[in-house]
Coordinates of N, CA and C in Angstrom, one line a residue:
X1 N 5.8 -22.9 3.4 CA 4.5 -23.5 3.7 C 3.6 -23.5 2.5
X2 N 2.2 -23.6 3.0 CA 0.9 -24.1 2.0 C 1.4 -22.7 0.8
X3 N 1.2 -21.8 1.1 CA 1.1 -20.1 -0.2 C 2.6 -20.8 -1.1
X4 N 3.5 -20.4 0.0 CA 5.4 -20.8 -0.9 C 5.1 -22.0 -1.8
X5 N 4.1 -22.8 -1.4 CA 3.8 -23.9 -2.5 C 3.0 -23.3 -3.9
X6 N 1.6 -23.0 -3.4 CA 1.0 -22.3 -4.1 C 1.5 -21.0 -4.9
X7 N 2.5 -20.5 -4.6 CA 2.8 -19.3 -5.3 C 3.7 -20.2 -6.3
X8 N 4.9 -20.7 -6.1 CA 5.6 -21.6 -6.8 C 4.8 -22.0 -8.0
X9 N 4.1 -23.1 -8.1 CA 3.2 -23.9 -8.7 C 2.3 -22.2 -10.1
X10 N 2.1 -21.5 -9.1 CA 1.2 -20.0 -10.0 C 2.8 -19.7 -11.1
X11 N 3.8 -19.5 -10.1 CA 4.8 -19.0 -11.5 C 5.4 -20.0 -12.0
X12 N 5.4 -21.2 -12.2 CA 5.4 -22.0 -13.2 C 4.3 -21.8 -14.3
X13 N 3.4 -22.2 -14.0 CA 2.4 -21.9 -14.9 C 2.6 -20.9 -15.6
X14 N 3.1 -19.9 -15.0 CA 2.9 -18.3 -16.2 C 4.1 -18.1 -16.9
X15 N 5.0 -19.0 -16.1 CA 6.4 -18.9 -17.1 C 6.0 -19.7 -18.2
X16 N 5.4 -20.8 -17.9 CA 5.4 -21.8 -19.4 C 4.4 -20.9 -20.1
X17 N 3.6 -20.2 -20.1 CA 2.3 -19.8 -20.9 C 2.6 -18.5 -21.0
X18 N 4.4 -17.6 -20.6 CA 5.0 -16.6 -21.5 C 6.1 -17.3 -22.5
X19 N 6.4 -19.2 -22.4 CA 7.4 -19.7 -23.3 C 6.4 -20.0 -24.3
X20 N 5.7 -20.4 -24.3 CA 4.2 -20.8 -25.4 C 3.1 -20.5 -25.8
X21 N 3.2 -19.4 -24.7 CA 1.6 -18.2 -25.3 C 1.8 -16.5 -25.6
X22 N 3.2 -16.4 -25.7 CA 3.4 -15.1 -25.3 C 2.9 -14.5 -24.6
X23 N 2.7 -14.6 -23.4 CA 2.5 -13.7 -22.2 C 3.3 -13.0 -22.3
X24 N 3.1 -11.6 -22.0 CA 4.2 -10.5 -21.5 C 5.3 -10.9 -20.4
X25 N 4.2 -10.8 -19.1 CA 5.4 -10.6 -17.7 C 4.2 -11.6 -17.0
X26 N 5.1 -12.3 -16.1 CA 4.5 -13.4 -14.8 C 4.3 -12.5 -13.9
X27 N 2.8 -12.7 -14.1 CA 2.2 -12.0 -12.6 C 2.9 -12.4 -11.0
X28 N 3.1 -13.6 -11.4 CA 3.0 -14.2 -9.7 C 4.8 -13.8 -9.5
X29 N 5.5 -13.3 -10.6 CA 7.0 -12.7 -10.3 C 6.9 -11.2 -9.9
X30 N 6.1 -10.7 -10.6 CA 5.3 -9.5 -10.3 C 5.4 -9.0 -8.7
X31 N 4.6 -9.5 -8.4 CA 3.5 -9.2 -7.2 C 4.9 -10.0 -5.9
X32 N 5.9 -10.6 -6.2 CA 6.6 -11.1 -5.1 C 6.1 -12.5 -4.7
X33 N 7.0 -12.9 -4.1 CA 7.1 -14.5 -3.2 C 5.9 -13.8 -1.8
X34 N 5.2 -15.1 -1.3 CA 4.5 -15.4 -0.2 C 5.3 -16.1 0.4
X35 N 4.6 -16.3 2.0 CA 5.4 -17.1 2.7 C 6.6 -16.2 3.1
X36 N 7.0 -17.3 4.4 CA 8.0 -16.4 5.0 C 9.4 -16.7 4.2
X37 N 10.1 -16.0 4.2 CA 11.4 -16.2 3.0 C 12.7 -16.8 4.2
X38 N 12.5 -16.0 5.3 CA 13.9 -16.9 6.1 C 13.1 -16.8 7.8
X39 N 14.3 -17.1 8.3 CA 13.1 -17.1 10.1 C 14.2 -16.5 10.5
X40 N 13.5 -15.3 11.4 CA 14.1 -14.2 11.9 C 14.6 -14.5 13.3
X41 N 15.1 -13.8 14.3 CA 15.2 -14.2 15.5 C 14.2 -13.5 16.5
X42 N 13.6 -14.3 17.2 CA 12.7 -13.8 18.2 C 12.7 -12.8 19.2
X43 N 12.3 -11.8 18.7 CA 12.3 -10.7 20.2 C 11.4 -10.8 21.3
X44 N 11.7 -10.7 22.4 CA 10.5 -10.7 23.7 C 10.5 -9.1 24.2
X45 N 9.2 -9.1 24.7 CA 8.8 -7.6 25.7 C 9.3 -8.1 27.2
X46 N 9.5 -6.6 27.5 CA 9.8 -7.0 28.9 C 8.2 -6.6 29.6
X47 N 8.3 -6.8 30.6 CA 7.1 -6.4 31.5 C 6.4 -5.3 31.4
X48 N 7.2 -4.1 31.0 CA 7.2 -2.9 31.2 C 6.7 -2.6 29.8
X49 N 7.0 -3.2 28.9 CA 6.8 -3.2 27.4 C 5.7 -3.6 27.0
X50 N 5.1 -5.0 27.6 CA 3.8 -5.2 27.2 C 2.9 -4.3 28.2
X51 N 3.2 -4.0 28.9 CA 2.1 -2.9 30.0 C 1.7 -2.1 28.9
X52 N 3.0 -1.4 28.8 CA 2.6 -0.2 27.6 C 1.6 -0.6 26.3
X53 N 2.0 -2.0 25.9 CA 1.4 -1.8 24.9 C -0.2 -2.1 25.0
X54 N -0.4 -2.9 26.2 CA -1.8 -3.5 26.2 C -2.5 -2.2 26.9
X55 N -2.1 -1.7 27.3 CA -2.3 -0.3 27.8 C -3.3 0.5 26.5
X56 N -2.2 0.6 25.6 CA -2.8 1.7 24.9 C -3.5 0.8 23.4
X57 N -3.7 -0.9 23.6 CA -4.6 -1.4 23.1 C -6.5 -1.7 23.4
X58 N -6.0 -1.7 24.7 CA -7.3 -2.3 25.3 C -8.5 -1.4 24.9
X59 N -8.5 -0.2 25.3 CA -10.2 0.6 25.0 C -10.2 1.4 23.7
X60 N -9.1 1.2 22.7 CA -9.7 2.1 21.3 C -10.1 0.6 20.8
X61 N -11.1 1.7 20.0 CA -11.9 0.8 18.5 C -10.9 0.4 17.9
X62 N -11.4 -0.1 16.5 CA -10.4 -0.4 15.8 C -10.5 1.0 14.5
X63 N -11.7 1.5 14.6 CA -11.8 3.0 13.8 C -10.6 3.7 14.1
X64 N -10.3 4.1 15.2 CA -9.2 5.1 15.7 C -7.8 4.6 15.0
X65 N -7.6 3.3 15.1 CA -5.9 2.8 14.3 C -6.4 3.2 12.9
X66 N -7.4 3.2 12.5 CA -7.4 3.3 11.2 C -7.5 4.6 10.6
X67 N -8.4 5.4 11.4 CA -7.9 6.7 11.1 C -6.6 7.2 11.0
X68 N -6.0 6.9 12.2 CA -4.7 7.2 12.9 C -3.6 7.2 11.5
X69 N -3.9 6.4 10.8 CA -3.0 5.0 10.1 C -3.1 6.3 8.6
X70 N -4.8 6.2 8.5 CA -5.0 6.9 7.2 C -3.9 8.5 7.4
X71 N -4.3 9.0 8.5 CA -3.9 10.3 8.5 C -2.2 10.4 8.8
X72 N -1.8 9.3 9.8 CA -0.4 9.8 9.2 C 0.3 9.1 7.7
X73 N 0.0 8.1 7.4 CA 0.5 7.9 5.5 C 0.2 9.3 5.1
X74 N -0.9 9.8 5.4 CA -1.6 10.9 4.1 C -0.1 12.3 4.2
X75 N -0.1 12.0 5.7 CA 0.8 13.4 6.0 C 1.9 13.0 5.2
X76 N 2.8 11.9 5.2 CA 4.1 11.5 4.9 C 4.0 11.3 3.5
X77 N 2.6 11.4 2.6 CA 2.8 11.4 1.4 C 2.9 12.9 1.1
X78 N 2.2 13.5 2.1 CA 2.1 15.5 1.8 C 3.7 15.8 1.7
X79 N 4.1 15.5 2.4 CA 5.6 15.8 2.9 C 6.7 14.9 1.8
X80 N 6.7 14.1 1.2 CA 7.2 13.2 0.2 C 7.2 14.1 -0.9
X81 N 6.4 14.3 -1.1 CA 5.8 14.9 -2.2 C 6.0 16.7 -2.5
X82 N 5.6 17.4 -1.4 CA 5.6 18.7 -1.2 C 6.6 19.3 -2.6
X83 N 7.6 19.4 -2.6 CA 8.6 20.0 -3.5 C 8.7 19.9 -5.0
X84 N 7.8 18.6 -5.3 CA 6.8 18.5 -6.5 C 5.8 19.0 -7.1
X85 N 5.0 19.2 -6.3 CA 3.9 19.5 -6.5 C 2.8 18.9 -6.6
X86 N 1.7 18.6 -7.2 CA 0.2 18.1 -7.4 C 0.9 17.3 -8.8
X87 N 0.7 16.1 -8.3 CA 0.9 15.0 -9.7 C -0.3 15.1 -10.8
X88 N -1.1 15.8 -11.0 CA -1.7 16.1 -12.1 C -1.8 17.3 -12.1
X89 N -1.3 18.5 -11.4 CA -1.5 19.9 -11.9 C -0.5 20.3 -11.8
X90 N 0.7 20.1 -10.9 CA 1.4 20.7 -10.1 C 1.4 21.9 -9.3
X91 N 0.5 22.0 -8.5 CA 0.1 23.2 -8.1 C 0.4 22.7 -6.5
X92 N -0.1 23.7 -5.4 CA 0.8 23.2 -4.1 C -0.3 22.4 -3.7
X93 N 0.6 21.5 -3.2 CA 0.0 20.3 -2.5 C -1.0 20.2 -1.0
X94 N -2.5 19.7 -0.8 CA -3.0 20.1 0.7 C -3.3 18.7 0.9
X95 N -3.2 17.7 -0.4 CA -4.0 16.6 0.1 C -3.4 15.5 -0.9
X96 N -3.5 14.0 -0.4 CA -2.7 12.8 -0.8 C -3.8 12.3 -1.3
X97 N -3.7 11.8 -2.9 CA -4.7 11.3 -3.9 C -4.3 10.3 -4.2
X98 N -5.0 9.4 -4.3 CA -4.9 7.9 -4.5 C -5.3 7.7 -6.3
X99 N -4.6 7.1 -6.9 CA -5.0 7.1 -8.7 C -5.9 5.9 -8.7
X100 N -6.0 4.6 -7.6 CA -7.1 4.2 -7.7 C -7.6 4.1 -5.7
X101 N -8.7 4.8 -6.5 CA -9.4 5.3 -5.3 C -9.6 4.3 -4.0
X102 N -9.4 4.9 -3.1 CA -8.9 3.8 -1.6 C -10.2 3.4 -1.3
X103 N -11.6 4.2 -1.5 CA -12.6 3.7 -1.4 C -13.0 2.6 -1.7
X104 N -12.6 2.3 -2.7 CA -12.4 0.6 -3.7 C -12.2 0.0 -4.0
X105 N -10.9 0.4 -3.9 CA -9.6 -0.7 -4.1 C -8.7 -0.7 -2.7
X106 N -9.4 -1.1 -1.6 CA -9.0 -0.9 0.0 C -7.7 -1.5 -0.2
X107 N -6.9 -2.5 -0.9 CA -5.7 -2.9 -1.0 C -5.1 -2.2 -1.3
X108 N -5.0 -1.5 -1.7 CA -4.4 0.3 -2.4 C -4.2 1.0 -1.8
X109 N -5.1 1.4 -0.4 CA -5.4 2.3 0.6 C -3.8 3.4 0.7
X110 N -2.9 2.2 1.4 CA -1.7 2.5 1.9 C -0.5 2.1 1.0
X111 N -0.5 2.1 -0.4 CA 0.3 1.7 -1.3 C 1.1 3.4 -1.8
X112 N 2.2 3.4 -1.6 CA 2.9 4.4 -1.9 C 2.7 4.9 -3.2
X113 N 3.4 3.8 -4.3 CA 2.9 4.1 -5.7 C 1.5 4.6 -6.2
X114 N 0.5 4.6 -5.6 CA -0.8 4.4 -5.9 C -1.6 5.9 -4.9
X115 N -1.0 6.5 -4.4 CA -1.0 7.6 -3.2 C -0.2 8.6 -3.7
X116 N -0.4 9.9 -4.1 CA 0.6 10.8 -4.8 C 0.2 12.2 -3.9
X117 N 1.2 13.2 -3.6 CA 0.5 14.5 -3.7 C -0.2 15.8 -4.4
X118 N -1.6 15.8 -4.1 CA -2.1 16.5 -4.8 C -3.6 17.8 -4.5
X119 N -3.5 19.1 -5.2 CA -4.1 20.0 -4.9 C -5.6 19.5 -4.4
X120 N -6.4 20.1 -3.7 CA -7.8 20.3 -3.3 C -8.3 20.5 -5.1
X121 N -7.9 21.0 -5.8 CA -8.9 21.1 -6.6 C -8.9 19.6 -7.7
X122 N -7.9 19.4 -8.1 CA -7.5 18.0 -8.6 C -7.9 17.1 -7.9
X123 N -7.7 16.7 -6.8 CA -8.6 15.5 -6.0 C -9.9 15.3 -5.3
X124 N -10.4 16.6 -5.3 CA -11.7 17.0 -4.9 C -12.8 17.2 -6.3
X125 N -11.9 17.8 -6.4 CA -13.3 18.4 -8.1 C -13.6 17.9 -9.0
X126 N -11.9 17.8 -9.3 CA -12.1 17.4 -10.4 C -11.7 16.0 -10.5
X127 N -12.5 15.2 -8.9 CA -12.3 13.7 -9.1 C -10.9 13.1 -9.4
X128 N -10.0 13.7 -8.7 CA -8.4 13.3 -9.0 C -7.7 13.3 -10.6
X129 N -8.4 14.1 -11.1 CA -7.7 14.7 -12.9 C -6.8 13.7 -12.8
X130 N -7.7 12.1 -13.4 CA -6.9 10.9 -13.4 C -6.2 11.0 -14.7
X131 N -6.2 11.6 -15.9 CA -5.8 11.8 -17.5 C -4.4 12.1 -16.9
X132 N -3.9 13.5 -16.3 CA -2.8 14.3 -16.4 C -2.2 13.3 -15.3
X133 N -3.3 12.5 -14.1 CA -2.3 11.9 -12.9 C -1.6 10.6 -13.4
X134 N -2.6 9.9 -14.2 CA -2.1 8.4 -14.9 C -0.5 8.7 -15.4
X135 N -0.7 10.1 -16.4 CA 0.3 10.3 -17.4 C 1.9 10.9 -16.7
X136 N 2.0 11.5 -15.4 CA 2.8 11.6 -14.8 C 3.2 10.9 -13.7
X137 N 2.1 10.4 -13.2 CA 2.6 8.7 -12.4 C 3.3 7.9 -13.5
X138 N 2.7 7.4 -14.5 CA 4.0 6.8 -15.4 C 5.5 7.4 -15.5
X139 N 5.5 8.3 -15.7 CA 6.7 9.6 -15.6 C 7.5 8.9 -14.2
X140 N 7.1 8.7 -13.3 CA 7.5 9.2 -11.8 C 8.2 7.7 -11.6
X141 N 7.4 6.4 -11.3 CA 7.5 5.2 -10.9 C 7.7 4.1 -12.3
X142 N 7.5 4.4 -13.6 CA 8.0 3.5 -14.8 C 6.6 2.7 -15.0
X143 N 7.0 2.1 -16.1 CA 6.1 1.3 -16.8 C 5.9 -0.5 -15.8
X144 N 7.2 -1.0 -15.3 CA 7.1 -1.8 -14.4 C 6.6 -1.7 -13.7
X145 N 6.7 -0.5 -12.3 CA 5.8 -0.4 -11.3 C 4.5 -0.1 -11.5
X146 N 4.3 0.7 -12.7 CA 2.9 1.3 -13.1 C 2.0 -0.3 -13.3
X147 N 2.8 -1.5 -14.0 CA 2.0 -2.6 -14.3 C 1.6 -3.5 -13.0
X148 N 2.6 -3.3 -11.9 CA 2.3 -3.8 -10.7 C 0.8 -3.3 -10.2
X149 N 1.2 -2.3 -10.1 CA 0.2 -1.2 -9.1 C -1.3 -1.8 -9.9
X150 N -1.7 -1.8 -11.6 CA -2.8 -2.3 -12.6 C -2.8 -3.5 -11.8
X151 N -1.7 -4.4 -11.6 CA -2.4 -6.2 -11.6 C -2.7 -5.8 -10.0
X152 N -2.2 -5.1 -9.1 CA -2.5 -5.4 -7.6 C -3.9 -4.7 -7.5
X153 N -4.6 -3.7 -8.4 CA -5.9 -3.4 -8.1 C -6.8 -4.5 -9.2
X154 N -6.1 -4.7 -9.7 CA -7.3 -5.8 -10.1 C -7.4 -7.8 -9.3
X155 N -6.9 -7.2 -8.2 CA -7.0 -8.4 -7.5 C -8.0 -8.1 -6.1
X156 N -8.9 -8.7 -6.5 CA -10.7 -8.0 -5.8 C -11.1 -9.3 -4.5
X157 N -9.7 -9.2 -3.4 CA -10.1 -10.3 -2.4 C -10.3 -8.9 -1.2
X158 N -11.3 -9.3 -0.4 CA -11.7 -8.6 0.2 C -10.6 -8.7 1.8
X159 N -10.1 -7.1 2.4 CA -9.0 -7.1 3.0 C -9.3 -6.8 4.4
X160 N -9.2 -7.6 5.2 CA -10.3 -7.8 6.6 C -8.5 -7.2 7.3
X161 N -8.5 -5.7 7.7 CA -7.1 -5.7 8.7 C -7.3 -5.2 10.2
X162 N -6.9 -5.5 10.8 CA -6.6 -5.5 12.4 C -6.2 -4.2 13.0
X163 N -6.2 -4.3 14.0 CA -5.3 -2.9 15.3 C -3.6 -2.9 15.0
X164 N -3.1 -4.0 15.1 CA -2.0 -4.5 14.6 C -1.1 -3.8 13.2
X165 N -2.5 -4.0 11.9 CA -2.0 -3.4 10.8 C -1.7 -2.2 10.8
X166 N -3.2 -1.8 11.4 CA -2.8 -0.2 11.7 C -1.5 0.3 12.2
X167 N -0.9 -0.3 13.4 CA 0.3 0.0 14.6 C 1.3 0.0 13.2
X168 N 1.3 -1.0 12.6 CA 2.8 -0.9 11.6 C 2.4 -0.2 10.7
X169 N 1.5 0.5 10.1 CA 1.4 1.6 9.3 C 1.6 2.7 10.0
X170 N 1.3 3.2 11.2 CA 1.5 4.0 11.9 C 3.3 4.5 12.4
X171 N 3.5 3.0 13.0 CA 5.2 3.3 13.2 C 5.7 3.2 12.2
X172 N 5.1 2.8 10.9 CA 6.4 2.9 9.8 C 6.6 4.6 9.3
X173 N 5.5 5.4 9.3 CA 5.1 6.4 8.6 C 5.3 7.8 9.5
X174 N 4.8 7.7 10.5 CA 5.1 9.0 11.5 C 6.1 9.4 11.7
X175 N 6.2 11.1 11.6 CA 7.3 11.8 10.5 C 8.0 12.1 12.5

């Protein structure tokens, strides 16, 4: 469709302008293909299926999926992580720190790479001891993923998500 077009068209452009400008790396190879890549086969609910679900859609906010959503990633990164320790101190782990803060870079929020586990005092105090976190998040995920993670927070479109988003953050994550 319209993006599969538009993304196409983006990495042309950046291929020719790393043959002729030395660009490093194509963003738009980077960051993945848009659009749907194949058509999948159609599942249906039965009766009983959508009861349930409209059930337990109809009277929450959309606050509660998001909480929901925030707190279990956070647990699954506690638990991911645990046997590591605090990516900038290594000390034992109480709480999942984001190296760019979810507060502001909401597209980040729920990004694995960008969510690490780490001490109360490191993410609290001392403002996520981003010097020692940068330098062992490199360590961890590489200089490729580390460049992904840079170009995807510097992409500042504002991310309007649903009850929906929440539910697949939720069932992907809960341990």
């Amino acid at each position: 469709g319209y993006l599969k077009t538009i993304h196409n068209q983006l990495s042309a452009l950046f291929n020719h302008a790393i043959k002729i400008y030395g660009l490093r790396l194509n963003p738009a190879s980077t960051v993945g293909n848009m659009g749907k890549e194949e058509r999948k086969e159609m599942s249906y609910w039965t009766v009983d299926e959508y009861s349930k679900f409209s059930n337990e859609m109809m009277d929450k906010p959309l606050s509660y999926y998001k909480n929901k959503a925030i707190y279990v990633f956070n647990k699954w990164i506690r638990n991911r992580d645990k046997e590591y320790g605090c990516i900038s101190c290594g000390a034992e782990i109480c709480d999942a720190g984001h190296f760019y803060s979810a507060g502001h870079y909401t597209q980040l929020r729920f990004n694995e790479d960008n969510t690490n586990g780490q001490c109360k005092k490191c993410n609290l105090f001392l403002r996520g001891n981003l010097i020692p976190y940068y330098n062992n998040l490199e360590k961890k995920i590489g200089k490729e993923r580390m460049d992904k993670l840079h170009l995807l927070a510097s992409i500042k479109t504002p991310v309007k998500r649903n009850k929906f988003f929440y539910m697949e953050i939720i069932a992907k994550y809960s341990l």
